PDB file of C-alpha atoms in Angstrom:
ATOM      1  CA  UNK A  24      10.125  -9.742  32.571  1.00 44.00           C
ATOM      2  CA  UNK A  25       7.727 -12.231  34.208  1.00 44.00           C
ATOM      3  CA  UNK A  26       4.932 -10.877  31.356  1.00 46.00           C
ATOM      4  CA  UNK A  27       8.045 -12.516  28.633  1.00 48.00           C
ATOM      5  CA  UNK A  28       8.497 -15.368  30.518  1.00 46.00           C
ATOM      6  CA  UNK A  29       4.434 -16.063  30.759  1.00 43.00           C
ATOM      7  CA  UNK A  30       4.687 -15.148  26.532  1.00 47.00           C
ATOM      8  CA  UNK A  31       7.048 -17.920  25.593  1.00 49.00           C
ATOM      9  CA  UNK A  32       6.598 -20.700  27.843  1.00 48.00           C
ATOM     10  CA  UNK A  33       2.159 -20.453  27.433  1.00 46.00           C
ATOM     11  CA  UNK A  34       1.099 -20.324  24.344  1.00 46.00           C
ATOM     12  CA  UNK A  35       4.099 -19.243  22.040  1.00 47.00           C
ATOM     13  CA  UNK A  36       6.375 -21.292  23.738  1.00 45.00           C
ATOM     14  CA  UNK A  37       6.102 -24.043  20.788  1.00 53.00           C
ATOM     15  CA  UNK A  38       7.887 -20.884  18.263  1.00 52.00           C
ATOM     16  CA  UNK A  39      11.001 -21.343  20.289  1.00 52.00           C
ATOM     17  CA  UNK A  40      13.606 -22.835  18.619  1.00 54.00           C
ATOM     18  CA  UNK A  41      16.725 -21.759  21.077  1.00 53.00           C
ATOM     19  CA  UNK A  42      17.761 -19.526  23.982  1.00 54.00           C
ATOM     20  CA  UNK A  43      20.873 -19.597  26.426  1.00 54.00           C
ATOM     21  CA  UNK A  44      18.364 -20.200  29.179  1.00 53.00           C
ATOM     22  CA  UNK A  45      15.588 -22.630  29.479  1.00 57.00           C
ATOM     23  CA  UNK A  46      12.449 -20.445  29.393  1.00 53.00           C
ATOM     24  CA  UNK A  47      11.967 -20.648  33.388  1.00 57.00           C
ATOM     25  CA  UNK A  48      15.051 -19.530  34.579  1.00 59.00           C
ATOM     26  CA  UNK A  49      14.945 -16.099  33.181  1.00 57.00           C
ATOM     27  CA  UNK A  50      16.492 -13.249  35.462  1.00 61.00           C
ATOM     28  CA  UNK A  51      16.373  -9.223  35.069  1.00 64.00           C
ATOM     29  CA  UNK A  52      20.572  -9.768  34.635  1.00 65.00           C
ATOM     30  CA  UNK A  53      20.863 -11.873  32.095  1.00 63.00           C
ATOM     31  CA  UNK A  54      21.509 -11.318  28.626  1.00 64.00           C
ATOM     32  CA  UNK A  55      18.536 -13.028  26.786  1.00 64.00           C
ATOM     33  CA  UNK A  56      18.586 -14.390  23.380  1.00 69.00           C
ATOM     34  CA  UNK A  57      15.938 -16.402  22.133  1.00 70.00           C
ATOM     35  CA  UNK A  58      15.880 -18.018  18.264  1.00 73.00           C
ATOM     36  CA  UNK A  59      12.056 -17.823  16.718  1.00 73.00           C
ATOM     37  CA  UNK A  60      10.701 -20.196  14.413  1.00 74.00           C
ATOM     38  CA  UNK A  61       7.873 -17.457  12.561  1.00 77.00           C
ATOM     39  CA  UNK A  62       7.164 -17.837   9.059  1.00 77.00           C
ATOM     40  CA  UNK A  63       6.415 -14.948   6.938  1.00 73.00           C
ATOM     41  CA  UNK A  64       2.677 -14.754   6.211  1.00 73.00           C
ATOM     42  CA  UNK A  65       1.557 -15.067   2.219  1.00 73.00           C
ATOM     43  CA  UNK A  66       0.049 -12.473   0.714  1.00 73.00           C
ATOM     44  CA  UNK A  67      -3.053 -13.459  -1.297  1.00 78.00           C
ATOM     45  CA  UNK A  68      -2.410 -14.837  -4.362  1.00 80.00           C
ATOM     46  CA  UNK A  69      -3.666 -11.892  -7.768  1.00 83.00           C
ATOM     47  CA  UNK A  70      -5.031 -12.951 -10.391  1.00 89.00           C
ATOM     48  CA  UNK A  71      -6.253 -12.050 -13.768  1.00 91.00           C
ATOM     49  CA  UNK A  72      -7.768 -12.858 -17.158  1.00 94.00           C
ATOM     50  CA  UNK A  73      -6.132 -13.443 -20.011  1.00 95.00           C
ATOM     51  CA  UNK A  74      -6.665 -14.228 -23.405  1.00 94.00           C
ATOM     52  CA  UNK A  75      -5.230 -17.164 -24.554  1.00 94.00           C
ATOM     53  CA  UNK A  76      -3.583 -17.203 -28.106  1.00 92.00           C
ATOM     54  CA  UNK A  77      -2.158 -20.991 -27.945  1.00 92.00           C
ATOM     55  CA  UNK A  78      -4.357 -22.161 -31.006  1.00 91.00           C
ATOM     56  CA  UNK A  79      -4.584 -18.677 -32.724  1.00 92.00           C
ATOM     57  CA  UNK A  80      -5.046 -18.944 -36.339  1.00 93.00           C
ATOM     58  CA  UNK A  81      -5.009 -15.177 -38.074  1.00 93.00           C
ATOM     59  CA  UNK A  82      -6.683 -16.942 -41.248  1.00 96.00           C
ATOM     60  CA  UNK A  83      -9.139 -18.737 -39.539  1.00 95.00           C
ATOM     61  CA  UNK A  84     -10.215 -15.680 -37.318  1.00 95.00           C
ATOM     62  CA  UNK A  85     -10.269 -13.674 -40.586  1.00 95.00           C
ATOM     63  CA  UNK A  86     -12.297 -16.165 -42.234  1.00 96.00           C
ATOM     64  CA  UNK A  87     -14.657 -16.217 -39.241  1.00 96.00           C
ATOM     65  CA  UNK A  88     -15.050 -12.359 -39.131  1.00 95.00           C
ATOM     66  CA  UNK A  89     -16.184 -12.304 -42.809  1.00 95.00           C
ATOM     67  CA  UNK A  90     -18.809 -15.184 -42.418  1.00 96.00           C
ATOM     68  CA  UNK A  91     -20.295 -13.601 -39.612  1.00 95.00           C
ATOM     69  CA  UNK A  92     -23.767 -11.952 -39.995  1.00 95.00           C
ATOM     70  CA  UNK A  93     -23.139  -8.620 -39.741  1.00 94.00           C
ATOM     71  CA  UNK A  94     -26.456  -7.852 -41.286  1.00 93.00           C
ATOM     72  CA  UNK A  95     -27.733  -8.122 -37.923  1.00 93.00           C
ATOM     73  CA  UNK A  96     -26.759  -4.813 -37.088  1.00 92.00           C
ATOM     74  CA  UNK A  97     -28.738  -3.230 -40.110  1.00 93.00           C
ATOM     75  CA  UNK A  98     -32.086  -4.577 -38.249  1.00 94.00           C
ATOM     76  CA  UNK A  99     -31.786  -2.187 -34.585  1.00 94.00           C
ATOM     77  CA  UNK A 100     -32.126   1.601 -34.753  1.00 94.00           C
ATOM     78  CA  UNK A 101     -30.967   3.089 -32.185  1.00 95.00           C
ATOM     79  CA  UNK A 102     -26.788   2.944 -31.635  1.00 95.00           C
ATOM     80  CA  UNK A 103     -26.043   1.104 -28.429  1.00 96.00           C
ATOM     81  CA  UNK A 104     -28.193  -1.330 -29.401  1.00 95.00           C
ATOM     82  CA  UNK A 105     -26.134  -2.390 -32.150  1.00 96.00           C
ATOM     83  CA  UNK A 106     -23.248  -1.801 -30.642  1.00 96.00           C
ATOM     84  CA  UNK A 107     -24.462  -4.412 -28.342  1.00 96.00           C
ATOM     85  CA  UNK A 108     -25.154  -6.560 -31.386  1.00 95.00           C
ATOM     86  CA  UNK A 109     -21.902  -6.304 -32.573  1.00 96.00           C
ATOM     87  CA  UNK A 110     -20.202  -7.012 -29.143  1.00 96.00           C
ATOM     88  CA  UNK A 111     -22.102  -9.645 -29.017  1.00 96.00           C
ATOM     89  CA  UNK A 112     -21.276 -10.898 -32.422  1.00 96.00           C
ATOM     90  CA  UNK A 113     -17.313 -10.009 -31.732  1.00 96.00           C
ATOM     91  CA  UNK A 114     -16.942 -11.502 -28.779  1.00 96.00           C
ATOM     92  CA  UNK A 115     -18.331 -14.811 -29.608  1.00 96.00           C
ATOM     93  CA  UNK A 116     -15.391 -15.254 -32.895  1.00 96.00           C
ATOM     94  CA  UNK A 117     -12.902 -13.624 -29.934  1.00 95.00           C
ATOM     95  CA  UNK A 118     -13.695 -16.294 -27.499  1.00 95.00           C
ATOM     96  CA  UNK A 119     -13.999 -19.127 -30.307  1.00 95.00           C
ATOM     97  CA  UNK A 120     -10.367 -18.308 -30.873  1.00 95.00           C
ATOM     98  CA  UNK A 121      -8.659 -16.883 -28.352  1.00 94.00           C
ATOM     99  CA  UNK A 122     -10.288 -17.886 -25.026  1.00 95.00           C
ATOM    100  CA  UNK A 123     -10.576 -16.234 -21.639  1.00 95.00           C
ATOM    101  CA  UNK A 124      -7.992 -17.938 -19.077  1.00 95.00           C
ATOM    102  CA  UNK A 125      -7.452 -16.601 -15.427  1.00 95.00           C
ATOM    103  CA  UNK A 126      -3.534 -16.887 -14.975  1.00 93.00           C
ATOM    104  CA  UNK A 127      -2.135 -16.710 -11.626  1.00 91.00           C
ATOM    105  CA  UNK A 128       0.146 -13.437 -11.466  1.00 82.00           C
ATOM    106  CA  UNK A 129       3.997 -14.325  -9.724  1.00 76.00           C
ATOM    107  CA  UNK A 130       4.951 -10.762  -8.793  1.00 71.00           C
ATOM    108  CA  UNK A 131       2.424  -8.336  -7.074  1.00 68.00           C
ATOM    109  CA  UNK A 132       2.173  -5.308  -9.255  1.00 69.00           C
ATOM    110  CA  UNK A 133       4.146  -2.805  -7.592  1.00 77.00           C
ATOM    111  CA  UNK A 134       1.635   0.097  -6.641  1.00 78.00           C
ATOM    112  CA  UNK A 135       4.122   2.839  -6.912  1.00 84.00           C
ATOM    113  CA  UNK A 136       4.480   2.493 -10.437  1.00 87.00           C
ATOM    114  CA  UNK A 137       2.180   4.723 -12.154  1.00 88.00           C
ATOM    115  CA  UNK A 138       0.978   4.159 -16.089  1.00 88.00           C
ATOM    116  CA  UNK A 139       3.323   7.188 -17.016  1.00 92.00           C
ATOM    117  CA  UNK A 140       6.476   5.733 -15.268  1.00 92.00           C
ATOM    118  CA  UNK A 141       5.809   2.434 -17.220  1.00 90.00           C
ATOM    119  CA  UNK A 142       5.480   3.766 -20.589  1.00 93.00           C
ATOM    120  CA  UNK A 143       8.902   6.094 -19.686  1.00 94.00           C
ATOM    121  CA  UNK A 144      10.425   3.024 -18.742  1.00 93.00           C
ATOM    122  CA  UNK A 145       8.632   0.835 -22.307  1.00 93.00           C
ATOM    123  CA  UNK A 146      10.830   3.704 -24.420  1.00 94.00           C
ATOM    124  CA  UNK A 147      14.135   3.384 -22.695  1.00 94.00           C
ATOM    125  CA  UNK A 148      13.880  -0.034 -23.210  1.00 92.00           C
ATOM    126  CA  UNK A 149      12.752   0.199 -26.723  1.00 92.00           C
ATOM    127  CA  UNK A 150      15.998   3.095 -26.819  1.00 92.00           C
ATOM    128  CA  UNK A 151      18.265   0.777 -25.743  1.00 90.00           C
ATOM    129  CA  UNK A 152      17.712  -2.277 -28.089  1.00 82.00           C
TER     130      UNK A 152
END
């Protein structure tokens, strides 16, 4: 009991928000309640990158693709190469028109939920409507 007593009234003490008994008159017969102030500690906020569709223009992006050089890709011999080229190419038009944007995420993904139970879940929903 005294170990309790030293707990709350050094230290801790300022987490106290009530108790029948002011902290130094404790005794091994009383009933003890004592109201904590604790908050709950935040878990780290996630995060992840989007792509952001706000200005989107199908026609434009269309137009884009089919002025693009793809001739480029003619010029390298061996595949990854151009497949680097055309990445390259791609992803400039992609981020012209639908940026990269790092969202904040509100609700943890839950870590029991596998891929499998999401895409059962994707076709009852789809079932239902």
């Amino acid at each position: 009991m005294a170990e309790f007593h030293k707990d709350l009234s050094h230290g801790q003490g300022q987490a106290v928000r009530g108790s029948n008994h002011p902290v130094q008159q404790f005794s091994t017969g009383d009933l003890v309640y004592v109201t904590l102030r604790l908050k709950k500690q935040r878990t780290p906020s996630t995060f992840t990158t989007i792509r952001s569709f706000k200005n989107y223009s199908s026609e434009r992006f269309n137009n884009d693709i089919i002025r693009a050089p793809w001739s480029v890709l003619e010029t390298f011999d061996d595949p990854d190469d151009k497949l680097h080229a055309f990445n390259l190419l791609f992803n400039e038009i992609l981020d012209r028109h639908a940026p990269l944007k790092t969202i904040r995420l509100r609700e943890r993904p839950n870590p029991y939920i596998t891929d499998e139970i999401r895409d059962l879940n994707d076709n009852k929903r789809w079932l239902e409507t």
